[in-house]
Tab-separated table of C-alpha atoms in Angstrom:
chain	number	residue	atom	x	y	z
A	1	MET	CA	68.479	-113.696	56.395
A	2	THR	CA	71.231	-115.726	58.062
A	3	GLN	CA	74.647	-115.154	56.474
A	4	ARG	CA	76.045	-118.326	54.951
A	5	VAL	CA	79.613	-119.264	55.884
A	6	LEU	CA	82.225	-119.651	53.119
A	7	THR	CA	84.150	-122.917	53.506
A	8	THR	CA	87.006	-124.829	51.941
A	9	GLU	CA	86.364	-128.005	49.936
A	10	SER	CA	86.694	-129.997	53.152
A	11	GLY	CA	84.120	-127.837	54.926
A	12	ALA	CA	86.387	-125.719	57.112
A	13	PRO	CA	85.316	-122.043	57.479
A	14	VAL	CA	87.360	-119.483	55.521
A	15	ALA	CA	88.595	-116.574	57.609
A	16	ASP	CA	89.805	-114.307	54.761
A	17	ASN	CA	88.898	-114.621	51.081
A	18	GLN	CA	90.442	-111.280	50.092
A	19	ASN	CA	94.087	-111.636	51.138
A	20	SER	CA	96.581	-114.483	50.746
A	21	ALA	CA	98.640	-115.558	53.745
A	22	THR	CA	102.158	-114.092	53.625
A	23	ALA	CA	105.380	-114.132	55.627
A	24	GLY	CA	104.776	-110.778	57.265
A	25	ALA	CA	103.048	-107.740	55.770
A	26	GLY	CA	104.195	-107.473	52.128
A	27	GLY	CA	106.176	-110.707	52.363
A	28	PRO	CA	106.093	-113.746	50.047
A	29	ILE	CA	103.046	-116.021	50.009
A	30	LEU	CA	103.124	-119.064	52.269
A	31	LEU	CA	102.771	-122.592	50.916
A	32	GLN	CA	100.605	-123.377	53.931
A	33	ASP	CA	97.758	-121.175	52.644
A	34	GLN	CA	95.535	-124.134	51.892
A	35	HIS	CA	92.575	-121.985	50.797
A	36	LEU	CA	94.650	-120.132	48.179
A	37	LEU	CA	96.215	-123.316	46.788
A	38	GLU	CA	92.863	-125.056	46.659
A	39	LYS	CA	91.235	-122.143	44.780
A	40	LEU	CA	94.043	-121.923	42.217
A	41	ALA	CA	94.218	-125.690	41.725
A	42	ARG	CA	90.446	-125.943	41.218
A	43	PHE	CA	90.490	-122.970	38.838
A	44	ASN	CA	93.132	-124.719	36.702
A	45	ARG	CA	90.850	-127.740	36.437
A	46	GLU	CA	87.481	-126.052	35.832
A	47	ARG	CA	87.411	-126.972	32.164
A	48	ILE	CA	86.900	-130.419	30.756
A	49	PRO	CA	87.709	-131.312	27.127
A	50	GLU	CA	85.116	-129.730	24.888
A	51	ARG	CA	83.216	-131.905	22.465
A	52	VAL	CA	85.065	-132.443	19.185
A	53	VAL	CA	81.778	-131.756	17.397
A	54	HIS	CA	78.638	-130.109	18.787
A	55	ALA	CA	80.798	-128.171	21.255
A	56	ARG	CA	78.575	-125.096	21.483
A	57	GLY	CA	75.181	-125.955	22.880
A	58	SER	CA	72.088	-124.930	24.815
A	59	GLY	CA	69.706	-127.095	26.797
A	60	ALA	CA	66.323	-127.225	28.505
A	61	TYR	CA	64.083	-129.598	30.445
A	62	GLY	CA	60.546	-130.503	29.492
A	63	TYR	CA	58.201	-133.385	28.857
A	64	PHE	CA	56.907	-135.548	26.051
A	65	GLU	CA	53.184	-136.307	25.927
A	66	VAL	CA	51.650	-139.063	23.795
A	67	THR	CA	48.707	-137.795	21.725
A	68	ASP	CA	48.053	-140.762	19.398
A	69	ASP	CA	47.907	-144.520	19.785
A	70	ILE	CA	50.942	-146.124	18.126
A	71	THR	CA	51.036	-149.386	20.088
A	72	ALA	CA	50.555	-151.279	16.822
A	73	PHE	CA	54.187	-150.426	16.045
A	74	THR	CA	56.095	-150.380	19.342
A	75	ARG	CA	55.850	-151.788	22.853
A	76	ALA	CA	57.951	-148.941	24.318
A	77	ASP	CA	56.302	-148.183	27.663
A	78	PHE	CA	56.660	-144.398	27.464
A	79	LEU	CA	54.636	-144.496	24.213
A	80	SER	CA	52.076	-146.975	25.504
A	81	GLU	CA	49.022	-144.805	26.122
A	82	VAL	CA	47.545	-141.516	25.030
A	83	GLY	CA	48.137	-138.805	27.626
A	84	LYS	CA	51.230	-140.396	29.146
A	85	ARG	CA	53.984	-137.889	29.966
A	86	THR	CA	57.715	-138.549	30.213
A	87	GLY	CA	60.337	-136.091	31.463
A	88	THR	CA	62.947	-134.966	28.927
A	89	PHE	CA	66.158	-132.996	28.559
A	90	ILE	CA	67.214	-131.577	25.203
A	91	ARG	CA	70.511	-130.174	23.980
A	92	PHE	CA	70.664	-128.043	20.831
A	93	SER	CA	74.047	-127.293	19.274
A	94	THR	CA	76.030	-126.145	16.307
A	95	VAL	CA	78.331	-128.774	14.815
A	96	ALA	CA	81.593	-127.481	13.413
A	97	ASP	CA	82.684	-124.565	15.590
A	98	SER	CA	84.271	-124.551	19.024
A	99	LEU	CA	82.665	-123.665	22.336
A	100	GLY	CA	83.477	-120.014	21.696
A	101	GLY	CA	81.823	-119.866	18.277
A	102	ALA	CA	78.684	-117.937	17.383
A	103	ASP	CA	75.177	-119.415	17.289
A	104	ALA	CA	73.987	-117.698	14.100
A	105	VAL	CA	76.131	-119.531	11.540
A	106	ARG	CA	75.462	-121.705	8.501
A	107	ASP	CA	75.807	-125.138	10.061
A	108	PRO	CA	73.577	-128.100	10.910
A	109	ARG	CA	72.125	-128.051	14.416
A	110	GLY	CA	72.220	-130.925	16.850
A	111	PHE	CA	68.849	-132.033	18.281
A	112	ALA	CA	69.694	-134.445	21.108
A	113	LEU	CA	66.814	-135.594	23.301
A	114	LYS	CA	66.895	-137.667	26.495
A	115	PHE	CA	63.666	-139.349	27.658
A	116	TYR	CA	63.692	-140.255	31.375
A	117	THR	CA	61.435	-143.305	30.965
A	118	ASP	CA	60.309	-145.841	33.568
A	119	GLU	CA	62.343	-148.472	31.689
A	120	GLY	CA	65.573	-146.457	31.626
A	121	ASN	CA	66.819	-143.487	29.642
A	122	TYR	CA	66.169	-143.397	25.913
A	123	ASP	CA	68.443	-141.080	23.925
A	124	LEU	CA	67.470	-139.870	20.464
A	125	VAL	CA	70.446	-138.045	18.980
A	126	GLY	CA	69.625	-136.252	15.733
A	127	ASN	CA	69.939	-132.999	13.810
A	128	ASN	CA	67.716	-130.308	12.348
A	129	THR	CA	68.182	-131.904	8.914
A	130	PRO	CA	66.747	-135.280	7.875
A	131	VAL	CA	69.957	-136.270	6.040
A	132	PHE	CA	73.732	-136.040	6.530
A	133	PHE	CA	76.869	-135.578	4.431
A	134	ILE	CA	78.158	-139.169	4.533
A	135	LYS	CA	76.761	-142.664	4.901
A	136	ASP	CA	79.697	-144.611	6.391
A	137	PRO	CA	81.295	-143.833	9.801
A	138	ILE	CA	84.791	-144.633	8.557
A	139	LYS	CA	84.661	-141.283	6.723
A	140	PHE	CA	83.460	-139.294	9.722
A	141	PRO	CA	86.839	-138.257	11.237
A	142	ASP	CA	88.051	-137.127	7.810
A	143	PHE	CA	84.852	-135.194	7.174
A	144	ILE	CA	85.043	-133.361	10.504
A	145	HIS	CA	88.742	-132.595	10.028
A	146	SER	CA	87.916	-130.990	6.686
A	147	GLN	CA	85.256	-128.771	8.274
A	148	LYS	CA	87.176	-127.745	11.403
A	149	ARG	CA	90.085	-125.329	11.742
A	150	ASP	CA	93.069	-126.083	9.515
A	151	PRO	CA	96.139	-127.263	11.515
A	152	PHE	CA	98.347	-124.598	9.875
A	153	THR	CA	96.115	-121.560	9.336
A	154	GLY	CA	93.965	-122.109	12.420
A	155	ARG	CA	90.756	-121.267	10.561
A	156	GLN	CA	88.131	-123.042	8.499
A	157	GLU	CA	89.451	-123.277	4.937
A	158	PRO	CA	87.180	-123.363	1.859
A	159	ASP	CA	89.827	-125.489	0.124
A	160	ASN	CA	89.445	-128.205	2.773
A	161	VAL	CA	85.645	-127.995	2.998
A	162	TRP	CA	85.008	-128.242	-0.727
A	163	ASP	CA	87.843	-130.679	-1.418
A	164	PHE	CA	86.224	-133.221	0.895
A	165	TRP	CA	82.810	-132.648	-0.672
A	166	ALA	CA	84.384	-133.026	-4.116
A	167	HIS	CA	85.405	-136.547	-3.102
A	168	ALA	CA	82.067	-137.315	-1.388
A	169	PRO	CA	79.326	-137.126	-4.025
A	170	GLU	CA	76.844	-138.499	-1.484
A	171	ALA	CA	77.134	-135.141	0.332
A	172	THR	CA	75.318	-133.285	-2.495
A	173	HIS	CA	71.890	-133.694	-0.889
A	174	GLN	CA	72.975	-132.336	2.504
A	175	VAL	CA	75.011	-129.544	0.889
A	176	THR	CA	71.832	-128.483	-0.916
A	177	TRP	CA	70.007	-128.423	2.432
A	178	LEU	CA	72.801	-126.555	4.196
A	179	MET	CA	73.223	-123.893	1.519
A	180	GLY	CA	69.475	-123.423	1.139
A	181	ASP	CA	67.123	-121.151	3.054
A	182	ARG	CA	66.981	-123.416	6.133
A	183	GLY	CA	70.767	-123.511	6.544
A	184	ILE	CA	70.743	-120.889	9.337
A	185	PRO	CA	67.817	-121.270	11.772
A	186	ALA	CA	66.599	-118.003	13.309
A	187	SER	CA	66.578	-119.724	16.714
A	188	TYR	CA	66.480	-123.181	18.199
A	189	ARG	CA	62.728	-122.718	18.737
A	190	HIS	CA	62.104	-122.113	15.042
A	191	MET	CA	63.621	-125.240	13.501
A	192	ASN	CA	62.519	-128.819	13.067
A	193	GLY	CA	64.335	-131.771	14.583
A	194	TYR	CA	64.912	-135.183	13.029
A	195	GLY	CA	66.170	-138.522	14.247
A	196	SER	CA	67.836	-138.552	10.800
A	197	HIS	CA	68.809	-142.225	11.103
A	198	THR	CA	66.475	-145.137	10.582
A	199	TYR	CA	65.555	-146.953	13.806
A	200	GLN	CA	63.696	-150.172	14.566
A	201	TRP	CA	60.446	-150.405	16.494
A	202	THR	CA	59.059	-153.736	17.738
A	203	ASN	CA	55.475	-154.231	18.910
A	204	ALA	CA	54.127	-156.552	21.600
A	205	GLU	CA	53.651	-159.345	19.046
A	206	GLY	CA	57.305	-159.160	18.004
A	207	GLU	CA	56.620	-157.521	14.627
A	208	ALA	CA	59.436	-155.247	13.484
A	209	PHE	CA	59.137	-151.878	11.754
A	210	PHE	CA	61.703	-149.339	10.614
A	211	VAL	CA	60.965	-145.727	11.564
A	212	LYS	CA	62.173	-142.175	11.029
A	213	TYR	CA	61.455	-139.405	13.555
A	214	HIS	CA	60.257	-135.905	12.591
A	215	PHE	CA	59.837	-133.206	15.260
A	216	LYS	CA	57.911	-130.354	13.626
A	217	THR	CA	58.270	-127.009	15.393
A	218	ASN	CA	54.962	-125.515	16.526
A	219	GLN	CA	56.519	-122.052	16.443
A	220	GLY	CA	56.893	-122.232	12.662
A	221	VAL	CA	60.151	-122.590	10.729
A	222	ARG	CA	62.080	-119.321	10.590
A	223	SER	CA	65.546	-118.889	9.152
A	224	LEU	CA	68.142	-116.175	8.578
A	225	SER	CA	69.815	-115.038	5.396
A	226	SER	CA	73.605	-114.982	5.344
A	227	GLU	CA	73.540	-111.202	5.788
A	228	GLN	CA	71.108	-111.322	8.720
A	229	ALA	CA	73.144	-114.048	10.396
A	230	ALA	CA	76.411	-112.125	10.064
A	231	GLU	CA	74.812	-109.061	11.637
A	232	LEU	CA	73.238	-111.058	14.476
A	233	ALA	CA	76.427	-113.010	15.221
A	234	GLY	CA	78.280	-109.697	15.520
A	235	LYS	CA	75.732	-108.291	17.957
A	236	ASP	CA	75.176	-111.386	20.108
A	237	GLY	CA	77.290	-114.491	19.592
A	238	SER	CA	74.958	-116.306	21.990
A	239	SER	CA	71.800	-115.305	20.120
A	240	HIS	CA	70.173	-118.753	20.096
A	241	GLN	CA	71.032	-119.377	23.753
A	242	THR	CA	69.616	-115.961	24.658
A	243	ASP	CA	66.403	-116.607	22.747
A	244	LEU	CA	65.797	-120.047	24.288
A	245	LEU	CA	66.611	-118.921	27.829
A	246	GLN	CA	64.441	-115.811	27.716
A	247	ALA	CA	61.489	-117.526	26.045
A	248	ILE	CA	61.254	-120.206	28.729
A	249	GLU	CA	61.824	-117.690	31.533
A	250	ARG	CA	58.862	-115.678	30.163
A	251	GLY	CA	56.719	-118.799	30.161
A	252	VAL	CA	56.665	-118.979	26.364
A	253	ASN	CA	57.363	-122.713	26.291
A	254	PRO	CA	58.479	-123.944	22.865
A	255	SER	CA	56.990	-127.173	21.568
A	256	TRP	CA	57.328	-129.646	18.730
A	257	THR	CA	54.923	-132.254	17.341
A	258	LEU	CA	56.507	-135.659	16.811
A	259	HIS	CA	55.571	-137.598	13.694
A	260	VAL	CA	57.094	-140.851	12.469
A	261	GLN	CA	57.348	-142.600	9.152
A	262	VAL	CA	56.809	-146.343	9.551
A	263	MET	CA	58.098	-148.983	7.121
A	264	PRO	CA	57.259	-152.676	7.700
A	265	ALA	CA	60.603	-154.447	8.039
A	266	ALA	CA	59.834	-156.806	5.160
A	267	GLU	CA	59.672	-153.895	2.693
A	268	ALA	CA	63.222	-152.661	3.323
A	269	ALA	CA	65.079	-155.164	1.129
A	270	ASP	CA	63.210	-154.302	-2.060
A	271	TYR	CA	62.765	-150.556	-1.563
A	272	ARG	CA	63.998	-148.547	-4.544
A	273	PHE	CA	66.933	-147.116	-2.609
A	274	ASN	CA	68.700	-148.220	0.547
A	275	PRO	CA	66.329	-147.148	3.365
A	276	PHE	CA	69.246	-147.135	5.808
A	277	ASP	CA	71.256	-144.588	3.797
A	278	LEU	CA	71.623	-141.457	5.947
A	279	THR	CA	72.050	-139.252	2.864
A	280	LYS	CA	68.471	-139.923	1.711
A	281	VAL	CA	64.935	-139.244	2.923
A	282	TRP	CA	61.895	-141.477	2.571
A	283	PRO	CA	59.313	-139.723	0.376
A	284	HIS	CA	56.158	-138.968	2.348
A	285	ALA	CA	54.094	-140.331	-0.525
A	286	ASP	CA	55.594	-143.752	0.227
A	287	TYR	CA	55.492	-143.534	4.014
A	288	PRO	CA	53.231	-140.736	5.301
A	289	LEU	CA	53.867	-138.944	8.573
A	290	GLN	CA	51.965	-140.400	11.517
A	291	ARG	CA	51.512	-138.228	14.598
A	292	VAL	CA	52.808	-139.552	17.923
A	293	GLY	CA	52.866	-136.743	20.485
A	294	ARG	CA	54.287	-133.400	21.493
A	295	LEU	CA	57.498	-132.247	23.110
A	296	VAL	CA	57.292	-129.203	25.400
A	297	LEU	CA	60.247	-127.366	26.980
A	298	ASP	CA	59.319	-125.602	30.220
A	299	ARG	CA	62.400	-125.284	32.460
A	300	ASN	CA	65.881	-123.865	32.017
A	301	PRO	CA	68.897	-125.562	33.597
A	302	ASP	CA	70.135	-123.992	36.824
A	303	ASN	CA	73.770	-124.453	35.824
A	304	VAL	CA	74.900	-124.606	32.197
A	305	PHE	CA	78.102	-126.500	32.931
A	306	ALA	CA	76.576	-129.129	35.184
A	307	GLU	CA	73.506	-129.752	33.055
A	308	VAL	CA	74.348	-128.782	29.461
A	309	GLU	CA	78.081	-129.378	29.151
A	310	GLN	CA	77.949	-132.557	31.233
A	311	ALA	CA	74.842	-133.867	29.489
A	312	ALA	CA	75.755	-137.087	27.697
A	313	PHE	CA	73.622	-138.545	24.908
A	314	SER	CA	74.320	-141.967	23.444
A	315	PRO	CA	72.344	-143.469	20.546
A	316	ASN	CA	72.865	-146.892	22.119
A	317	ASN	CA	70.652	-145.998	25.073
A	318	PHE	CA	67.529	-147.864	23.952
A	319	VAL	CA	64.464	-149.117	25.833
A	320	PRO	CA	62.341	-152.223	25.184
A	321	GLY	CA	60.519	-151.828	21.873
A	322	ILE	CA	63.144	-149.580	20.241
A	323	GLY	CA	66.460	-150.613	18.709
A	324	PRO	CA	68.993	-149.934	15.957
A	325	SER	CA	68.760	-150.557	12.231
A	326	PRO	CA	71.531	-151.576	9.793
A	327	ASP	CA	72.201	-147.850	9.148
A	328	LYS	CA	76.015	-147.843	9.025
A	329	MET	CA	76.352	-144.298	10.387
A	330	LEU	CA	74.077	-145.188	13.299
A	331	GLN	CA	76.094	-148.342	13.945
A	332	GLY	CA	79.280	-146.258	14.206
A	333	ARG	CA	77.647	-143.763	16.537
A	334	LEU	CA	76.536	-146.539	18.880
A	335	PHE	CA	80.192	-146.824	19.872
A	336	ALA	CA	81.566	-143.346	19.248
A	337	TYR	CA	79.165	-141.293	21.365
A	338	ALA	CA	79.402	-143.386	24.508
A	339	ASP	CA	83.179	-143.553	24.110
A	340	ALA	CA	83.403	-139.759	23.786
A	341	HIS	CA	81.555	-139.328	27.069
A	342	ARG	CA	83.790	-141.818	28.870
A	343	TYR	CA	86.764	-139.728	27.695
A	344	ARG	CA	85.289	-136.318	28.501
A	345	LEU	CA	83.358	-137.085	31.684
A	346	GLY	CA	84.638	-140.426	32.953
A	347	VAL	CA	83.272	-143.933	33.110
A	348	ASN	CA	80.684	-142.937	35.733
A	349	HIS	CA	79.172	-140.029	33.786
A	350	THR	CA	75.815	-141.845	33.821
A	351	GLN	CA	75.638	-141.158	37.576
A	352	LEU	CA	75.611	-137.367	37.075
A	353	PRO	CA	72.141	-135.947	37.838
A	354	VAL	CA	71.417	-134.796	34.283
A	355	ASN	CA	72.313	-138.223	32.893
A	356	ALA	CA	70.965	-140.496	35.622
A	357	PRO	CA	67.578	-142.195	35.165
A	358	ARG	CA	64.827	-140.543	37.190
A	359	THR	CA	62.374	-143.378	37.831
A	360	ALA	CA	64.110	-146.492	36.537
A	361	VAL	CA	66.303	-148.285	39.086
A	362	VAL	CA	69.902	-148.871	37.989
A	363	ASP	CA	71.041	-152.258	39.272
A	364	ASN	CA	74.150	-153.830	37.738
A	365	TYR	CA	77.677	-154.909	38.533
A	366	GLY	CA	79.547	-151.772	37.476
A	367	ARG	CA	81.943	-150.733	40.207
A	368	ASP	CA	84.754	-148.286	40.943
A	369	GLY	CA	86.305	-145.828	38.493
A	370	LEU	CA	86.605	-142.042	38.709
A	371	HIS	CA	83.765	-140.373	40.653
A	372	ALA	CA	81.950	-143.624	41.418
A	373	THR	CA	78.965	-142.921	43.688
A	374	ARG	CA	76.971	-146.123	43.129
A	375	ASN	CA	79.140	-148.994	44.330
A	376	GLY	CA	76.579	-151.223	46.038
A	377	ALA	CA	76.041	-152.270	49.637
A	378	ARG	CA	78.604	-154.106	51.744
A	379	HIS	CA	77.290	-157.573	50.933
A	380	ASP	CA	76.567	-156.941	47.223
A	381	LYS	CA	78.637	-159.040	44.850
A	382	ASN	CA	80.400	-157.550	41.837
A	383	TYR	CA	80.081	-160.558	39.538
A	384	GLU	CA	77.319	-162.476	37.746
A	385	PRO	CA	75.888	-165.050	37.915
A	386	ASN	CA	75.948	-165.419	41.679
A	387	SER	CA	74.090	-167.178	44.510
A	388	TYR	CA	73.198	-163.981	46.383
A	389	ALA	CA	70.050	-162.724	44.605
A	390	GLY	CA	71.939	-160.200	42.552
A	391	PRO	CA	70.406	-158.631	39.410
A	392	ALA	CA	69.875	-161.120	36.586
A	393	GLN	CA	69.226	-160.913	32.864
A	394	THR	CA	65.639	-160.829	31.548
A	395	ASP	CA	66.114	-162.965	28.405
A	396	ALA	CA	63.751	-160.482	26.672
A	397	ALA	CA	65.475	-158.664	23.797
A	398	LEU	CA	64.862	-154.904	23.523
A	399	SER	CA	64.203	-155.165	19.783
A	400	ALA	CA	63.691	-157.791	17.092
A	401	PRO	CA	66.758	-159.617	15.714
A	402	LEU	CA	68.092	-158.559	12.312
A	403	ALA	CA	68.776	-161.262	9.742
A	404	ILE	CA	72.333	-161.251	8.373
A	405	HIS	CA	74.142	-163.245	5.724
A	406	GLY	CA	77.307	-163.181	3.640
A	407	ARG	CA	81.030	-162.997	4.310
A	408	THR	CA	82.820	-160.610	6.636
A	409	GLY	CA	84.840	-157.840	5.035
A	410	THR	CA	84.528	-154.265	3.842
A	411	HIS	CA	81.537	-153.999	1.539
A	412	ALA	CA	79.740	-151.241	-0.287
A	413	ALA	CA	76.064	-150.993	0.657
A	414	PRO	CA	73.804	-153.381	-1.303
A	415	ALA	CA	72.587	-151.723	-4.498
A	416	HIS	CA	68.925	-150.758	-4.811
A	417	THR	CA	67.315	-149.551	-8.042
A	418	ARG	CA	67.669	-145.828	-7.230
A	419	ASP	CA	70.838	-145.821	-5.134
A	420	ASP	CA	72.599	-142.827	-6.654
A	421	ASP	CA	73.934	-139.821	-4.784
A	422	PHE	CA	72.214	-137.067	-6.740
A	423	PHE	CA	68.542	-137.664	-7.511
A	424	GLN	CA	67.230	-136.536	-4.114
A	425	ALA	CA	69.392	-133.411	-4.205
A	426	GLY	CA	67.851	-132.680	-7.596
A	427	GLU	CA	64.341	-133.300	-6.280
A	428	LEU	CA	64.985	-130.906	-3.399
A	429	TYR	CA	66.266	-128.246	-5.821
A	430	ARG	CA	63.217	-128.596	-8.062
A	431	LEU	CA	60.904	-128.127	-5.056
A	432	MET	CA	62.382	-124.690	-4.384
A	433	SER	CA	60.887	-121.414	-5.593
A	434	GLU	CA	62.879	-119.257	-7.986
A	435	ASP	CA	63.951	-116.965	-5.143
A	436	GLU	CA	65.052	-119.940	-3.022
A	437	LYS	CA	67.086	-121.318	-5.922
A	438	GLY	CA	68.792	-117.961	-6.351
A	439	ARG	CA	69.830	-117.796	-2.698
A	440	LEU	CA	70.994	-121.425	-2.750
A	441	VAL	CA	73.191	-120.805	-5.794
A	442	ALA	CA	74.618	-117.625	-4.270
A	443	ASN	CA	75.474	-119.395	-0.999
A	444	ILE	CA	77.229	-122.262	-2.775
A	445	ALA	CA	79.098	-120.008	-5.183
A	446	GLY	CA	80.212	-117.735	-2.353
A	447	GLY	CA	82.147	-120.586	-0.764
A	448	LEU	CA	83.141	-122.598	-3.832
A	449	SER	CA	84.585	-119.538	-5.620
A	450	GLN	CA	87.144	-119.172	-2.802
A	451	VAL	CA	88.654	-122.588	-3.534
A	452	THR	CA	92.111	-122.235	-5.067
A	453	ARG	CA	92.258	-125.493	-7.062
A	454	ASP	CA	90.379	-125.685	-10.358
A	455	ASP	CA	90.054	-129.476	-10.215
A	456	VAL	CA	88.282	-129.315	-6.843
A	457	ILE	CA	85.854	-126.745	-8.235
A	458	GLU	CA	85.184	-128.887	-11.305
A	459	LYS	CA	84.503	-131.999	-9.213
A	460	ASN	CA	81.950	-130.133	-7.113
A	461	LEU	CA	80.299	-128.582	-10.160
A	462	ALA	CA	79.900	-132.072	-11.626
A	463	HIS	CA	77.857	-133.049	-8.555
A	464	PHE	CA	75.425	-130.162	-9.024
A	465	HIS	CA	75.141	-130.878	-12.768
A	466	ALA	CA	74.348	-134.511	-11.952
A	467	ALA	CA	71.621	-133.458	-9.504
A	468	ASP	CA	69.908	-131.119	-11.971
A	469	ALA	CA	71.084	-129.543	-15.227
A	470	ASP	CA	69.779	-126.082	-14.312
A	471	TYR	CA	71.224	-126.372	-10.805
A	472	GLY	CA	74.693	-127.164	-12.158
A	473	LYS	CA	74.554	-124.498	-14.872
A	474	ARG	CA	73.581	-121.723	-12.467
A	475	VAL	CA	76.202	-122.650	-9.871
A	476	GLU	CA	78.890	-122.856	-12.570
A	477	GLU	CA	77.994	-119.434	-13.953
A	478	ALA	CA	77.869	-117.858	-10.502
A	479	VAL	CA	81.270	-119.314	-9.539
A	480	ARG	CA	82.797	-118.106	-12.805
A	481	THR	CA	81.451	-114.589	-12.283
A	482	LEU	CA	82.788	-114.360	-8.728
A	483	ARG	CA	86.220	-115.642	-9.732
A	484	GLU	CA	86.485	-113.140	-12.572
A	485	ASP	CA	85.667	-110.166	-10.334
């Protein structure tokens, strides 16, 4: 095998990579040692800002294959025929902890999926839970601050976590999910994924539907108890990354079956609760799951930094036939995610290989900026419209228009007949077995009993009482017992 030659960034061969240039043997280092300075300067700049949320993640490549005809609901080309395959990249992640945190922790998991379609990239950015803690993006920075490390103590504080939840009764449903048996997935392969938000599909006739995505794991749902998770996190902080990497390397390719719930757009206004409320699910009895296809992961990234850390997912990356809904949290994310990537990776992050479309041709008037590699040919114009056959608009909207009315201002969501913050949390609790209820209560009490303010505890207890009388009573008794010990 021919020995490769080590070079500098400019391509010059390196004579000595073991010793710095000095003024004589044992003398001071010379400023002219370009190779040394270049190595140290690059080393200082190896890290980019980590994500504020979803910092710790794992990723894999794969494909999505359509198994059922759903063209009655969407004209999206990658869903247009049974058997059609589209390349994908997925990033799983924890939410609250930093890049150095452990995988096996009680925390929601990100489920971010990029489809490399012929009509451009479609990003579906969800979680492993069908609901979330809040329903308005204006509360998101405050929520994340309450869950992250305290500015003074430098650690996650139960006082902060539960104080925010005490003032956010809409979080009761997600708290019940998080503290329940599925709060700590055994691996990324053994959890479901959800679009969580409500999205809009439009068919070829222009009919609009609202949809929710459900990716059901074909490996079966497996979760860890708090005790199992603590032991695993101590043995291997990268347990979920290890599991995903090794499974795919062995050829054990994980897969999920995609189902959707479909609501005709006309039914949204009179539904018994706000169908765009991220803290609620649509009962399957109202809108049954309809199978769409399967997602298969079959290739690991070659470089975690280049392909996982630099992967950028934006909910506003839609394709014809798919668009947003009036979901307020989704509306906020349409801006926030793309803006985060411009900050972390630069305005040209979409030109990085993991983020660039594979088959669709990118042709627009974006120019310049940090790391620009697609600046057009010498005679291409950088304005529109022009007289030089440059790219032009299609006049074909990606999705159907949404009707709006009323006055501008800050408004609470329109009230539906069952728009309270507790009934679905209560329904979830009543679906649990007696053993599941016991573990849920123990997990909640374990954190809530550490809160130092009685009024914060009482506010949270009121939420559980409102969801279900037995639920509230058992949590209250468990908290009291732990605080007396």
